Every structure is written in C-alpha cells, then in structure tokens.
Short mmCIF file of C-alpha atoms and ligand atoms in Angstrom, two decimals:
data_model
loop_
_atom_site.label_atom_id
_atom_site.label_comp_id
_atom_site.label_asym_id
_atom_site.label_seq_id
_atom_site.Cartn_x
_atom_site.Cartn_y
_atom_site.Cartn_z
CA MET A 506 5.61 -7.09 -2.71
CA ARG A 507 6.25 -4.19 -0.45
CA ASN A 508 6.08 -4.66 3.33
CA GLN A 509 3.31 -1.94 3.47
CA VAL A 510 -0.49 -1.89 3.66
CA ILE A 511 -2.63 -0.02 1.65
CA ILE A 512 -6.08 1.03 2.88
CA LEU A 513 -8.82 1.94 0.59
CA ASP A 514 -10.82 4.67 2.16
CA PHE A 515 -14.77 4.47 1.37
CA GLY A 516 -15.35 7.34 3.63
CA ALA A 517 -16.06 5.86 7.13
CA GLN A 518 -14.97 8.10 10.27
CA TYR A 519 -13.02 5.03 11.57
CA THR A 520 -10.66 4.86 8.49
CA GLN A 521 -8.06 6.49 10.49
CA LEU A 522 -8.31 3.99 13.39
CA ILE A 523 -7.26 1.23 10.77
CA ALA A 524 -4.29 3.16 9.87
CA ARG A 525 -3.32 4.07 13.49
CA THR A 526 -3.76 0.28 14.61
CA VAL A 527 -1.80 -1.03 11.50
CA ARG A 528 1.04 1.64 12.40
CA GLU A 529 0.78 0.77 15.91
CA LEU A 530 1.42 -2.86 14.94
CA LYS A 531 4.75 -1.45 13.24
CA VAL A 532 3.63 -1.82 9.73
CA TYR A 533 3.73 1.11 7.12
CA CYS A 534 0.38 1.89 5.71
CA GLN A 535 -1.17 4.29 3.42
CA VAL A 536 -4.73 5.48 2.88
CA ILE A 537 -5.74 6.19 -0.34
CA PRO A 538 -9.38 6.92 -2.08
CA GLY A 539 -11.48 3.42 -2.19
CA ASP A 540 -11.93 3.74 -5.94
CA ALA A 541 -8.42 3.82 -6.77
CA THR A 542 -7.49 1.94 -9.65
CA VAL A 543 -4.87 -1.01 -9.49
CA GLY A 544 -2.36 1.27 -11.41
CA GLU A 545 -2.85 4.19 -8.75
CA ILE A 546 -2.40 1.51 -5.87
CA ARG A 547 0.82 0.11 -7.55
CA SER A 548 2.31 3.87 -7.91
CA SER A 549 1.19 4.64 -4.20
CA VAL A 550 3.35 1.73 -3.06
CA ASP A 551 6.29 2.16 -5.52
CA PRO A 552 6.49 5.29 -7.84
CA SER A 553 7.77 3.04 -10.91
CA GLY A 554 4.54 0.89 -10.25
CA ARG A 555 6.56 -2.33 -10.39
CA ASP A 556 5.66 -3.51 -6.88
CA ILE A 557 2.20 -4.32 -5.12
CA PRO A 558 1.41 -3.68 -1.44
CA GLY A 559 1.87 -6.59 1.21
CA ALA A 560 -1.92 -6.56 1.90
CA ILE A 561 -5.03 -4.54 1.27
CA ILE A 562 -7.79 -3.39 3.50
CA LEU A 563 -10.92 -2.04 2.30
CA SER A 564 -12.89 0.44 4.86
CA GLY A 565 -16.20 1.07 5.77
CA GLY A 566 -18.33 3.71 4.40
CA PRO A 567 -21.83 5.50 4.54
CA ASP A 568 -23.06 4.21 1.15
CA SER A 569 -24.87 1.23 0.07
CA VAL A 570 -23.24 -1.05 -2.56
CA TYR A 571 -26.04 -1.50 -4.72
CA GLU A 572 -26.58 2.21 -5.18
CA GLU A 573 -25.68 3.91 -8.37
CA GLY A 574 -22.38 5.86 -8.39
CA VAL A 575 -20.96 4.69 -4.86
CA PRO A 576 -17.35 4.19 -4.77
CA LEU A 577 -16.41 0.49 -5.32
CA PRO A 578 -12.76 -1.06 -5.29
CA ASP A 579 -11.10 -1.92 -8.68
CA PRO A 580 -12.29 -5.53 -9.34
CA GLU A 581 -8.64 -6.05 -10.28
CA VAL A 582 -7.75 -5.70 -6.54
CA PHE A 583 -9.10 -9.14 -5.87
CA ARG A 584 -6.68 -10.56 -8.60
CA LEU A 585 -3.54 -8.58 -7.61
CA GLY A 586 -2.17 -11.50 -5.53
CA CYS A 587 -2.00 -9.87 -2.09
CA PRO A 588 -4.26 -10.64 0.72
CA VAL A 589 -7.45 -8.48 1.08
CA LEU A 590 -9.55 -7.84 4.15
CA GLY A 591 -12.76 -6.01 3.72
CA ILE A 592 -14.28 -4.22 6.99
CA CYS A 593 -18.19 -3.33 7.06
CA TYR A 594 -19.03 -1.60 3.57
CA GLY A 595 -15.52 -3.05 2.32
CA MET A 596 -16.78 -6.49 2.95
CA GLN A 597 -20.25 -5.80 1.26
CA ALA A 598 -18.20 -4.22 -1.80
CA MET A 599 -16.20 -7.55 -1.89
CA ALA A 600 -19.09 -9.64 -1.85
CA LYS A 601 -21.07 -7.90 -4.56
CA ILE A 602 -17.93 -7.77 -6.98
CA LEU A 603 -17.06 -11.51 -6.35
CA GLY A 604 -20.57 -12.82 -7.11
CA GLY A 605 -22.30 -12.69 -3.61
CA ARG A 606 -25.47 -10.77 -2.43
CA VAL A 607 -25.81 -7.88 -0.30
CA VAL A 608 -29.36 -6.99 1.01
CA GLU A 609 -30.76 -3.71 2.61
CA GLY A 610 -30.80 -4.30 6.42
CA SER A 611 -34.42 -2.80 6.67
CA VAL A 612 -35.85 -5.42 4.49
CA THR A 613 -34.43 -8.20 6.44
CA GLY A 614 -34.53 -6.55 9.87
CA THR A 615 -30.45 -7.33 10.22
CA ARG A 616 -29.58 -3.97 11.27
CA GLU A 617 -26.96 -3.96 14.15
CA TYR A 618 -25.46 -1.22 16.11
CA GLY A 619 -23.38 -1.55 19.19
CA PRO A 620 -21.85 -4.49 20.90
CA GLN A 621 -22.61 -7.97 19.63
CA ALA A 622 -21.56 -11.49 20.38
CA LEU A 623 -19.66 -13.27 17.31
CA ARG A 624 -19.74 -16.77 16.99
CA VAL A 625 -16.23 -17.92 15.55
CA LEU A 626 -16.91 -20.70 13.07
CA SER A 627 -13.49 -21.19 11.71
CA LYS A 628 -10.39 -20.36 13.64
CA ASP A 629 -8.05 -20.26 10.88
CA GLY A 630 -6.50 -17.14 9.12
CA ILE A 631 -7.84 -14.01 10.94
CA PHE A 632 -9.47 -15.69 13.61
CA ASP A 633 -6.51 -17.68 14.74
CA GLY A 634 -6.29 -18.22 18.52
CA PHE A 635 -9.77 -16.89 19.08
CA PRO A 636 -12.23 -18.25 21.50
CA ASP A 637 -15.51 -19.80 20.60
CA GLU A 638 -17.12 -16.41 21.06
CA THR A 639 -16.17 -12.89 21.23
CA ARG A 640 -17.38 -9.35 21.74
CA VAL A 641 -17.47 -7.28 18.44
CA TRP A 642 -18.66 -3.86 17.51
CA MET A 643 -21.07 -3.59 14.78
CA SER A 644 -22.61 -0.66 12.95
CA HIS A 645 -24.27 -1.68 9.85
CA GLY A 646 -27.64 -1.61 7.94
CA ASP A 647 -27.06 -3.66 4.83
CA THR A 648 -25.72 -7.16 5.10
CA VAL A 649 -24.05 -9.88 2.98
CA ASP A 650 -27.04 -12.47 2.48
CA GLU A 651 -25.02 -14.94 0.23
CA VAL A 652 -21.20 -15.36 0.30
CA PRO A 653 -19.51 -15.28 -3.43
CA PRO A 654 -18.48 -18.51 -4.84
CA GLY A 655 -15.45 -20.06 -3.10
CA PHE A 656 -16.02 -18.29 0.46
CA ILE A 657 -17.15 -19.88 3.62
CA ILE A 658 -18.92 -18.31 6.32
CA THR A 659 -16.43 -17.76 9.26
CA GLY A 660 -18.25 -15.92 11.91
CA SER A 661 -22.05 -15.09 12.75
CA THR A 662 -24.19 -13.06 15.39
CA GLU A 663 -27.54 -13.67 16.31
CA LYS A 664 -28.95 -11.46 13.61
CA THR A 665 -26.37 -11.58 11.12
CA LYS A 666 -25.60 -14.89 9.40
CA VAL A 667 -22.63 -13.53 7.61
CA ALA A 668 -20.61 -11.53 10.33
CA ALA A 669 -17.43 -12.88 8.83
CA MET A 670 -16.43 -14.72 5.39
CA ALA A 671 -13.32 -15.86 3.90
CA ASP A 672 -11.79 -17.46 0.96
CA PRO A 673 -8.48 -18.84 2.54
CA ALA A 674 -7.19 -20.00 -0.94
CA ARG A 675 -7.31 -16.54 -2.48
CA LYS A 676 -6.42 -14.96 1.09
CA LEU A 677 -9.65 -12.57 0.98
CA TYR A 678 -11.28 -12.17 4.08
CA GLY A 679 -14.51 -9.89 5.14
CA VAL A 680 -15.67 -8.79 8.43
CA GLN A 681 -19.08 -7.10 8.97
CA PHE A 682 -17.89 -5.64 12.34
CA HIS A 683 -15.18 -3.11 12.98
CA PRO A 684 -12.08 -4.82 14.40
CA GLU A 685 -10.36 -1.14 14.42
CA VAL A 686 -12.73 0.34 17.39
CA LYS A 687 -11.80 -0.39 20.92
CA HIS A 688 -15.16 -2.06 21.66
CA THR A 689 -14.41 -4.99 19.69
CA ALA A 690 -12.47 -7.08 22.27
CA LEU A 691 -10.02 -8.77 20.07
CA GLY A 692 -10.06 -6.29 17.17
CA ARG A 693 -6.21 -5.62 17.26
CA ASP A 694 -5.48 -9.44 17.63
CA LEU A 695 -7.49 -9.85 14.41
CA LEU A 696 -5.76 -7.15 12.40
CA ALA A 697 -2.39 -8.42 13.84
CA ASN A 698 -3.42 -12.18 12.43
CA PHE A 699 -4.42 -10.75 9.14
CA LEU A 700 -0.84 -8.78 8.68
CA PHE A 701 1.52 -11.22 10.11
CA LYS A 702 -0.07 -14.69 9.76
CA VAL A 703 -2.24 -14.16 6.65
CA ALA A 704 -0.06 -11.77 4.88
CA GLY A 705 3.39 -12.67 6.38
CA LEU A 706 4.23 -8.98 6.72
CA GLU A 707 6.93 -7.82 9.13
CA ALA A 708 6.83 -5.47 11.95
CA ASP A 709 9.47 -2.86 10.82
CA TRP A 710 7.93 0.49 10.78
CA THR A 711 9.44 2.45 13.50
CA MET A 712 10.33 6.44 13.59
CA GLU A 713 14.03 5.60 12.65
CA ARG A 714 12.68 4.00 9.40
CA PHE A 715 10.29 6.73 8.94
CA VAL A 716 13.24 9.29 9.12
CA GLU A 717 15.40 7.40 6.92
CA ARG A 718 12.86 6.82 4.13
CA SER A 719 11.44 10.38 4.25
CA ILE A 720 14.91 11.76 3.88
CA ARG A 721 15.56 9.77 0.83
CA GLU A 722 12.14 10.63 -0.35
CA ILE A 723 12.67 14.47 0.32
CA ARG A 724 16.03 14.29 -1.47
CA GLU A 725 14.47 12.66 -4.47
CA ARG A 726 11.64 14.97 -5.04
CA VAL A 727 13.31 18.26 -4.31
CA GLY A 728 16.58 17.53 -6.00
CA ASP A 729 18.86 20.75 -6.13
CA ALA A 730 15.90 23.08 -5.69
CA HIS A 731 15.13 25.38 -2.59
CA VAL A 732 12.25 25.06 -0.20
CA VAL A 733 10.60 27.51 1.59
CA ALA A 734 8.88 26.59 4.90
CA GLY A 735 6.29 28.17 7.03
CA VAL A 736 6.83 27.43 10.51
CA SER A 737 3.80 28.61 12.62
CA GLY A 738 4.70 27.86 16.15
CA GLY A 739 2.84 24.60 16.16
CA VAL A 740 4.62 21.20 16.91
CA ASP A 741 3.81 19.76 13.26
CA SER A 742 5.36 22.71 11.32
CA THR A 743 8.58 22.79 13.46
CA VAL A 744 9.00 19.09 13.43
CA CYS A 745 8.54 19.11 9.71
CA ALA A 746 11.20 21.66 9.10
CA VAL A 747 13.52 19.94 11.33
CA LEU A 748 13.16 16.76 9.31
CA VAL A 749 13.52 18.52 5.96
CA HIS A 750 16.60 20.39 7.21
CA ARG A 751 17.97 17.07 7.93
CA ALA A 752 17.64 16.22 4.36
CA ILE A 753 18.59 19.29 2.42
CA GLY A 754 20.35 21.49 4.96
CA ASP A 755 20.34 25.16 4.38
CA ARG A 756 18.50 24.91 1.16
CA LEU A 757 15.43 24.76 3.38
CA HIS A 758 14.42 28.34 4.51
CA PRO A 759 11.80 28.50 7.20
CA ILE A 760 9.90 31.54 7.81
CA LEU A 761 7.93 32.55 10.79
CA VAL A 762 5.45 34.72 9.71
CA ASP A 763 4.45 36.71 12.58
CA HIS A 764 0.52 37.35 11.66
CA GLY A 765 -0.34 38.76 14.84
CA LEU A 766 -2.38 35.65 15.93
CA MET A 767 0.13 33.87 17.78
CA ARG A 768 0.29 33.00 21.59
CA GLN A 769 2.41 35.08 23.94
CA ASP A 770 6.32 35.02 23.39
CA GLU A 771 5.58 32.21 20.96
CA ALA A 772 7.64 33.48 17.87
CA ALA A 773 10.64 33.88 20.37
CA TYR A 774 10.34 30.18 21.76
CA VAL A 775 10.07 28.74 18.20
CA VAL A 776 13.18 30.76 16.88
CA GLU A 777 15.09 29.39 19.75
CA ALA A 778 14.16 25.96 19.78
CA LEU A 779 15.06 25.48 16.21
CA GLY A 780 18.13 27.35 16.41
CA ARG A 781 19.35 25.18 18.89
CA LEU A 782 18.99 22.35 16.37
CA GLY A 783 21.02 24.52 13.65
CA VAL A 784 17.89 25.52 11.93
CA LYS A 785 17.76 29.43 11.05
CA VAL A 786 14.46 30.76 11.02
CA GLN A 787 13.55 34.23 9.39
CA LEU A 788 10.87 36.16 11.20
CA VAL A 789 8.90 38.07 9.12
CA ASN A 790 6.44 40.69 10.79
CA ALA A 791 3.22 40.68 8.86
CA GLN A 792 0.67 41.80 11.56
CA GLU A 793 -0.69 44.83 9.96
CA ARG A 794 -1.20 42.80 6.52
CA PHE A 795 -3.19 39.95 8.20
CA LEU A 796 -5.16 42.01 10.68
CA GLY A 797 -5.97 44.51 7.82
CA ARG A 798 -7.38 41.62 5.79
CA LEU A 799 -9.24 40.35 8.49
CA GLU A 800 -10.87 43.50 9.28
CA GLY A 801 -14.71 43.43 9.26
CA VAL A 802 -14.70 39.60 8.26
CA LEU A 803 -17.22 37.64 10.65
CA ASP A 804 -17.60 34.34 8.90
CA PRO A 805 -14.97 31.63 10.04
CA GLU A 806 -14.71 29.82 6.90
CA ARG A 807 -13.70 33.06 5.21
CA LYS A 808 -11.37 33.95 8.31
CA ARG A 809 -9.71 30.60 7.62
CA LYS A 810 -9.45 31.15 3.73
CA ILE A 811 -8.11 34.62 4.19
CA ILE A 812 -5.54 33.63 6.60
CA GLY A 813 -4.52 30.59 4.60
CA GLU A 814 -4.36 32.52 1.23
CA GLU A 815 -2.33 35.39 2.97
CA PHE A 816 0.37 32.99 4.33
CA ILE A 817 0.76 31.57 0.73
CA ARG A 818 1.10 34.91 -0.53
CA VAL A 819 3.86 36.04 2.17
CA PHE A 820 5.50 32.83 1.41
CA GLU A 821 5.59 33.45 -2.16
CA GLU A 822 7.00 36.93 -1.85
CA GLU A 823 9.72 35.67 0.47
CA ALA A 824 10.38 33.09 -1.66
CA ARG A 825 10.71 35.45 -4.48
CA LYS A 826 13.27 37.47 -2.79
CA LEU A 827 15.39 34.18 -2.23
CA GLY A 828 15.49 33.18 -5.63
CA GLY A 829 15.62 29.48 -6.69
CA VAL A 830 12.79 28.45 -4.70
CA GLU A 831 10.44 25.61 -6.08
CA PHE A 832 8.82 24.22 -2.93
CA ILE A 833 6.78 25.11 -0.01
CA LEU A 834 6.73 22.95 3.19
CA GLN A 835 3.52 22.58 4.91
CA GLY A 836 3.18 20.64 8.45
CA THR A 837 -0.14 18.95 7.28
CA ILE A 838 -1.03 15.92 9.21
CA TYR A 839 -3.38 13.17 8.62
CA PRO A 840 -6.43 14.49 10.68
CA ASP A 841 -6.02 17.74 8.84
CA VAL A 842 -6.29 15.52 5.75
CA ILE A 843 -9.25 13.73 6.77
CA GLU A 844 -11.14 16.70 8.04
CA SER A 845 -10.87 18.78 5.05
CA GLY A 846 -12.60 16.01 3.09
CA THR A 847 -11.30 13.56 0.62
CA ARG A 848 -12.73 12.46 -2.51
CA THR A 849 -15.30 10.32 -0.45
CA ARG A 850 -15.98 12.67 2.59
CA ASN A 851 -17.71 15.71 3.77
CA VAL A 852 -15.89 18.83 4.44
CA ILE A 853 -16.18 19.52 8.26
CA LYS A 854 -13.64 22.64 8.33
CA SER A 855 -11.23 23.83 6.03
CA HIS A 856 -8.06 23.47 8.05
CA HIS A 857 -5.81 26.52 6.30
CA ASN A 858 -3.10 23.53 5.56
CA VAL A 859 -5.30 21.80 3.11
CA GLY A 860 -8.71 23.25 2.15
CA GLY A 861 -7.82 26.81 2.53
CA LEU A 862 -4.90 26.96 0.03
CA PRO A 863 -5.64 29.35 -2.89
CA GLU A 864 -6.23 27.78 -6.16
CA ARG A 865 -3.40 29.66 -7.87
CA MET A 866 0.08 28.75 -6.18
CA ASP A 867 3.44 29.45 -7.79
CA LEU A 868 5.21 26.91 -5.42
CA LYS A 869 4.81 23.09 -5.30
CA LEU A 870 3.79 21.58 -2.13
CA LEU A 871 5.78 19.47 0.25
CA GLU A 872 3.91 17.58 2.94
CA PRO A 873 6.25 14.95 4.25
CA ILE A 874 4.31 14.38 7.40
CA ARG A 875 0.96 14.46 5.88
CA GLU A 876 0.37 10.54 6.88
CA LEU A 877 1.09 10.93 10.48
CA PHE A 878 -1.02 11.15 13.43
CA LYS A 879 -0.20 13.64 16.27
CA ASP A 880 1.41 11.31 18.85
CA GLU A 881 3.68 10.09 15.92
CA VAL A 882 4.73 13.68 14.95
CA ARG A 883 5.57 13.81 18.78
CA LEU A 884 7.79 10.67 18.62
CA LEU A 885 9.46 12.02 15.21
CA GLY A 886 10.12 15.39 16.78
CA LYS A 887 12.12 13.48 19.73
CA GLU A 888 13.68 11.23 17.24
CA LEU A 889 14.97 14.44 15.63
CA GLY A 890 16.26 16.08 18.93
CA LEU A 891 13.76 18.43 19.90
CA SER A 892 12.87 18.73 23.70
CA ASP A 893 9.98 16.71 25.43
CA GLU A 894 8.71 20.08 26.45
CA PHE A 895 8.55 21.33 22.88
CA VAL A 896 6.98 18.32 21.29
CA GLY A 897 4.74 18.05 24.29
CA ARG A 898 3.35 21.26 23.54
CA HIS A 899 -0.47 21.54 22.90
CA PRO A 900 -1.57 21.51 19.06
CA PHE A 901 -2.29 25.03 18.05
CA PRO A 902 -4.29 25.84 14.70
CA GLY A 903 -2.58 27.26 11.60
CA PRO A 904 -5.10 30.20 11.80
CA GLY A 905 -4.09 30.82 15.49
CA LEU A 906 -5.89 33.01 17.90
CA ALA A 907 -8.17 34.05 14.99
CA VAL A 908 -10.46 31.17 15.39
CA ARG A 909 -10.52 31.39 19.14
CA VAL A 910 -11.76 35.42 18.74
CA LEU A 911 -15.18 34.56 17.55
CA GLY A 912 -16.48 37.05 14.91
CA GLU A 913 -14.37 40.02 13.93
CA VAL A 914 -10.64 39.90 14.94
CA THR A 915 -9.12 43.05 16.25
CA ARG A 916 -5.98 43.79 18.18
CA GLU A 917 -7.55 44.44 21.46
CA LYS A 918 -9.70 41.23 21.54
CA LEU A 919 -6.51 39.25 20.51
CA ASP A 920 -4.65 40.88 23.64
CA ILE A 921 -7.30 39.62 25.79
CA VAL A 922 -7.22 36.13 24.83
CA ARG A 923 -3.51 36.07 24.61
CA LYS A 924 -3.22 37.24 28.34
CA ALA A 925 -5.88 35.01 29.41
CA GLN A 926 -4.20 31.90 27.76
CA ALA A 927 -0.89 32.75 29.48
CA ILE A 928 -2.56 32.64 32.43
CA LEU A 929 -4.36 29.64 31.93
CA ASP A 930 -1.18 27.91 30.98
CA GLU A 931 0.66 28.95 33.82
CA GLU A 932 -2.01 27.47 36.32
CA ILE A 933 -2.62 24.37 34.28
CA ARG A 934 1.24 23.64 34.18
CA ARG A 935 1.59 24.37 38.01
CA ALA A 936 -1.12 22.08 38.75
CA GLY A 937 0.47 19.39 36.87
CA TRP A 938 -2.45 18.94 34.30
CA TYR A 939 -0.51 20.18 31.22
CA ASP A 940 0.47 16.98 29.99
CA ARG A 941 -2.70 15.11 30.78
CA LEU A 942 -4.66 17.28 28.31
CA TRP A 943 -4.81 17.33 24.63
CA GLN A 944 -5.46 21.09 24.66
CA CYS A 945 -6.50 23.55 26.79
CA PHE A 946 -7.20 27.28 25.54
CA CYS A 947 -9.28 30.33 25.95
CA VAL A 948 -11.81 31.34 23.92
CA LEU A 949 -13.25 35.02 23.16
CA PRO A 950 -16.87 34.69 22.23
CA GLY A 951 -17.16 38.58 21.70
CA VAL A 952 -20.10 38.93 23.73
CA ARG A 953 -20.19 41.36 26.85
CA THR A 954 -22.13 40.63 30.21
CA VAL A 955 -22.57 42.66 33.11
CA GLY A 956 -20.32 42.38 36.29
CA VAL A 957 -19.65 44.35 39.20
CA MET A 958 -16.29 45.42 40.48
CA GLY A 959 -15.34 47.62 43.41
CA ASP A 960 -19.22 48.42 43.76
CA LYS A 961 -19.43 49.77 40.25
CA ARG A 962 -21.21 48.00 37.37
CA THR A 963 -18.77 46.70 34.66
CA TYR A 964 -19.74 45.47 31.10
CA GLY A 965 -16.96 43.32 29.68
CA HIS A 966 -15.91 40.34 28.02
CA VAL A 967 -16.66 36.69 28.58
CA ILE A 968 -13.79 34.27 28.28
CA ALA A 969 -14.48 30.39 27.60
CA ILE A 970 -12.00 27.76 28.74
CA ARG A 971 -11.91 24.74 26.48
CA ALA A 972 -9.86 22.00 27.86
CA VAL A 973 -10.07 18.42 26.34
CA HIS A 974 -8.80 15.12 26.06
CA SER A 975 -8.05 13.36 22.80
CA GLU A 976 -6.03 10.86 21.17
CA ASP A 977 -5.77 12.35 17.85
CA ALA A 978 -8.30 14.95 17.55
CA MET A 979 -10.97 12.94 15.80
CA THR A 980 -12.73 12.68 18.72
CA ALA A 981 -12.36 14.56 22.11
CA ASP A 982 -14.11 14.29 25.71
CA TRP A 983 -13.96 17.73 27.72
CA ALA A 984 -11.58 17.73 30.80
CA ARG A 985 -12.75 17.24 34.23
CA LEU A 986 -10.21 19.90 35.38
CA PRO A 987 -10.56 20.14 39.59
CA TYR A 988 -12.38 22.84 40.88
CA ASP A 989 -9.58 24.67 42.49
CA VAL A 990 -7.75 25.11 39.60
CA LEU A 991 -10.55 26.40 37.51
CA GLU A 992 -11.39 28.90 40.43
CA ARG A 993 -7.51 30.17 40.33
CA VAL A 994 -7.86 30.61 36.74
CA SER A 995 -11.18 32.31 36.74
CA THR A 996 -9.96 34.62 39.70
CA ARG A 997 -6.68 35.38 38.01
CA ILE A 998 -8.41 36.23 34.54
CA VAL A 999 -10.88 38.73 35.82
CA ASN A 1000 -8.42 40.24 37.93
CA GLU A 1001 -5.52 40.50 35.69
CA VAL A 1002 -6.98 40.68 32.16
CA HIS A 1003 -8.66 44.21 31.55
CA ASP A 1004 -12.24 44.02 30.38
CA VAL A 1005 -12.95 40.63 31.10
CA THR A 1006 -16.11 40.31 33.69
CA ARG A 1007 -16.69 36.50 33.40
CA VAL A 1008 -15.21 33.32 32.74
CA VAL A 1009 -17.30 29.89 31.78
CA LEU A 1010 -16.34 26.52 30.96
CA ASP A 1011 -17.06 24.47 27.63
CA ILE A 1012 -18.47 21.06 28.45
CA THR A 1013 -19.13 19.61 25.10
CA SER A 1014 -17.31 16.66 23.55
CA LYS A 1015 -16.17 16.07 19.83
CA PRO A 1016 -18.76 15.11 18.37
CA PRO A 1017 -20.90 16.74 18.40
CA SER A 1018 -19.06 20.05 18.76
CA THR A 1019 -15.54 20.42 17.49
CA ILE A 1020 -12.33 21.32 19.72
CA GLU A 1021 -12.11 24.77 18.27
CA TRP A 1022 -15.04 27.02 18.45
CA GLU A 1023 -14.66 28.21 14.73
P1 XMP B 131 -11.22 20.57 15.40
O1 XMP B 131 -11.72 22.10 15.94
O2 XMP B 131 -11.71 20.83 14.03
O3 XMP B 131 -9.93 20.65 15.78
O4 XMP B 131 -12.01 19.89 16.16
C1 XMP B 131 -9.09 19.39 15.48
C2 XMP B 131 -7.79 19.74 15.94
O5 XMP B 131 -7.16 20.58 15.04
C3 XMP B 131 -6.67 21.99 15.12
N1 XMP B 131 -7.12 22.81 14.29
C4 XMP B 131 -5.93 23.19 13.20
N2 XMP B 131 -5.03 22.92 13.02
N3 XMP B 131 -4.98 24.27 11.12
C5 XMP B 131 -4.36 23.46 11.99
O6 XMP B 131 -3.02 23.29 11.71
C6 XMP B 131 -6.26 24.62 11.17
O7 XMP B 131 -6.81 25.28 10.43
C7 XMP B 131 -6.89 24.09 12.33
N4 XMP B 131 -8.11 24.15 12.75
C8 XMP B 131 -8.41 23.38 13.91
C9 XMP B 131 -7.44 21.99 16.59
O8 XMP B 131 -6.79 22.95 17.39
C10 XMP B 131 -7.45 20.75 17.14
O9 XMP B 131 -6.35 20.21 17.63
#
C-alpha cells in the first residue's frame, strides 16, 4: 500500500478542493477520472501495478447514479482493501453499487443546498472527536434512501436521513455533504480523520519530497534524451524548467519564444532569473510570425489555438536544429487541466498548455507540475532557489497579451496595453498592493470613446483594469482597490499612454466571469 490517496473525479467543480485539502494535510494525492478501472488506479499509484493506494476518495458530480451511461466507480474499488470515502455523488455511487437505494430528490423533497445542521450519530471513524451537532455544506438533489447491507447511518440532517453512512469493518464511508468546502465547519477534521485515523496514512508530503520524487521520475522517463522547454515568462514554466534542469542538467534546452505578446522587459527578466540558477535560455524572436498568423483573427478560441499551435511549431523547429530532442516540457498546472475539461467535465476555455495543443505533434509531452496548484508551484520555486519576487509574480496566461487585446491583435494595441500594464504594476507595487492580489492587469476592449483633452475632442481607446483576489484561479473576487490608487493609475494611463481616453474598472467575480476577458 502506498502512502498516497487517489481521488476519483466524477466532475464536481469541488474536486480540486478535495485534492488541495489532502495536500495541505501533507498527504500526496492524484486526481484521475471517476470511471478508471482498478488496473488504472493501480498503475497511477505504481507503474508496475503492484501497489494499491492508501485510500480512495470518490468526488461529487453533476449526474444521477440511476441514469444510463453516467460515470461510476469500478465495483472492484470497494474490494481493493483500502479505505474509501464517497462524497455526495460519490456516496450515492457507493450506495448504488453495494446494494443500497438512491432516490431522486424532487420525488422525496429532500433536496438541500447551503448550510445544514448535521446530527452526528456515531463518533467513530471519520467523526472521531466531533460534537453532537455540526454545520455542514449541502448541495444535492438525489439522496441515499436505504444504506447497503453492512452499513449504518452515522449522520442525519432534518431533511436527509442518510447524510452520512459507514461500514467500519470494510472501512467504507460516505457523506452527503461536502467536507472539502470552507462552509463545512469541521470538514478538514473529517478528512484528517479519514486519512490518519481510518487509513493510517502518514503526513509526509512536502516540497522537498516532491522535488526528490519528481527528479527521480523525470530521470526515469527521459533517460538519455534531450528535452526542449518553452519558458513563457510565467512562474509555472520557469519553475518547471529549473526543476527539470536539476534532473537532467544541460540536456534541458529552455527556449523563450518572444511572440510579441509579452509584458514590458519580460524576456530579459526571465533570462536573467534563470541564468542566476545556471539555466541558460535561448531567446527566439518570433514576433512577426505570431502577429502575422493572428492578423484578422477575432475569435478568442481561434486565437488561443493559433498561439498554442505556433508555439509547438517553433519548438519543433528549434528542437530539430538541436537534434536528439524527444520531449517537450510544459508548465501545465492543475487548474489548467481541470478548466480544459477532463473526461467528465465541460470545456470552459482552451488553456493553450492543454486544450490548444495541435493534434500532430512530433515531441512527447513532459508535464512535471501538472498536479500542482499555483501556491504549491510558488513553494516549489522557492525550494529550487528562485527569489521571492520572482515566484510572487502574478500569473500570466500562455497566450499572453493576445487574450487581453480583445478581437484582432495588432502591434499598436499591444503597445498600448503593455504601457498601461507597466504603469498599473508600478502603482500597485508602490501602494503595497501587489502581493495582496492574485492578478492585476489591463485589458484593451478595442472600443473607442469620446474624450476631451486641451479643449479638443479626442476619440481613443478604453483601458479596463481587472484586479482579483483568488486562491487558485478556480474562483475569484474583484479587488476593492483604494480609490486614490485607482485615481493615480487612471490619470497616469490617460496622460502617458497615447490614444487612451478612458479607464474603467471590472467589478465582476468568477464565476460568473472568468479572470481573463477572453
Ligand atoms: P480564467 O480566465 O480562465 O483564468 O479565469 C484562470 C487563470 O489562468 C490564467 N490563464 C491561462 N494560463 N494559459 C495559461 O497558462 C492560458 O491559456 C490561460 N488562460 C488563462 C489566467 O491568467 C488566470 O490566472
């Protein structure tokens, strides 16, 4: 049995929160599709397929277990011998497969959304140390009406008889509520009980361990081959390059493709930061090429695909010149994977690291940080010796400023947004707000509005400011920047950036908006 958790994903937006909490409890976990077979689960844990995970968690999901064709866990999961915790849909799937009964909430009137009081009926196992009553977060239509043979009901709410169930002998547990969300008062304690008391796992997952394990895995996978890496200027791709450099040294060839969509002075900054760690970066000027292909393209998804594709082409060309290159390194992180749609989820945007990859690709993909959340990538960066300032930089999308210049991308528009961004960064840093924000950037919507300057009518661009707080980019709240900071930013932008007559502020959260405008 390996000291790690497998999370079977049935498509809930909350799945990544389960993974985060497990990681924060210092247990390594992986998220794989909910309908993975036991064979696939074994090989995720251990390529030879001999070991099993220390515990399995079944996530929630949007489906109803009694409908045709919905993803269900492999029934063998419950006979594998490791503890299983089913959450929401995961508990219903467990109930259905093991001989219980699940009913539609609209029939029984047991739908529940939001906070509920849970009466704890058995304080063993996952409820060890719990009070008699505790607040939990519910979000379900269907409900388990009869528990499977061998199970007992361990918690109820006013409406839901089976809010929690357990078969302690087989170490199978189910909860209808969501322990992974903050609104469940003791959710973290519940998960900790499951991991440590029920499954007997050890809290041994640290960045140091991650580095050791990754280096080993990278060496195994890559062998003697050479790897070409795309460093985009963002934290993810840079951290990724440093990690792989640690594993294979100068067989890593980091290439910074200057697509003309970067922020001011960004290329030089990245080359220097990596140079300090002994990683030599090759700078390729491909501005004409990218801007040429983007000419006349208005649709955001097309833009993303074109940029992603062009990236790969440039890499392939450079790799061919180097010779002996077999792999391409990408700094894909977990939110990119989720948002680009898994087997069980809808596509929200094609992040160019994942969904935008062209179908024909000559190089094998190496993605050593695809399981990490952004804050974990920052910790990893520090562990590898990057400065606080570098790892603290705001995330920047792979397609760069192209998704911040709405509609057609031109050199003139890019220059405007670049200059405005430099002013915004400077003022936000000066005001001490940079580290308090997840991201803060300028968008050029491409509409012109009327202004007046020196008694003359002007007709220029609008710049929109987007500043958000977020934990992992899955959700975000717009930042309440101080008015005096906004005033300075606005005055400087209209004064210093030619052809801008108006500055506006984006005050929407995610959802319903996304962070980037395209
Ligand atoms: P959205 O706009 O989807 O963005 O709410 C979530 C986070 O991801 C960043 N982002 C990207 N990062 N490639 C990336 O590497 C992309 O194509 C991409 N699109 C968005 C965005 O800046 C935010 O932090």
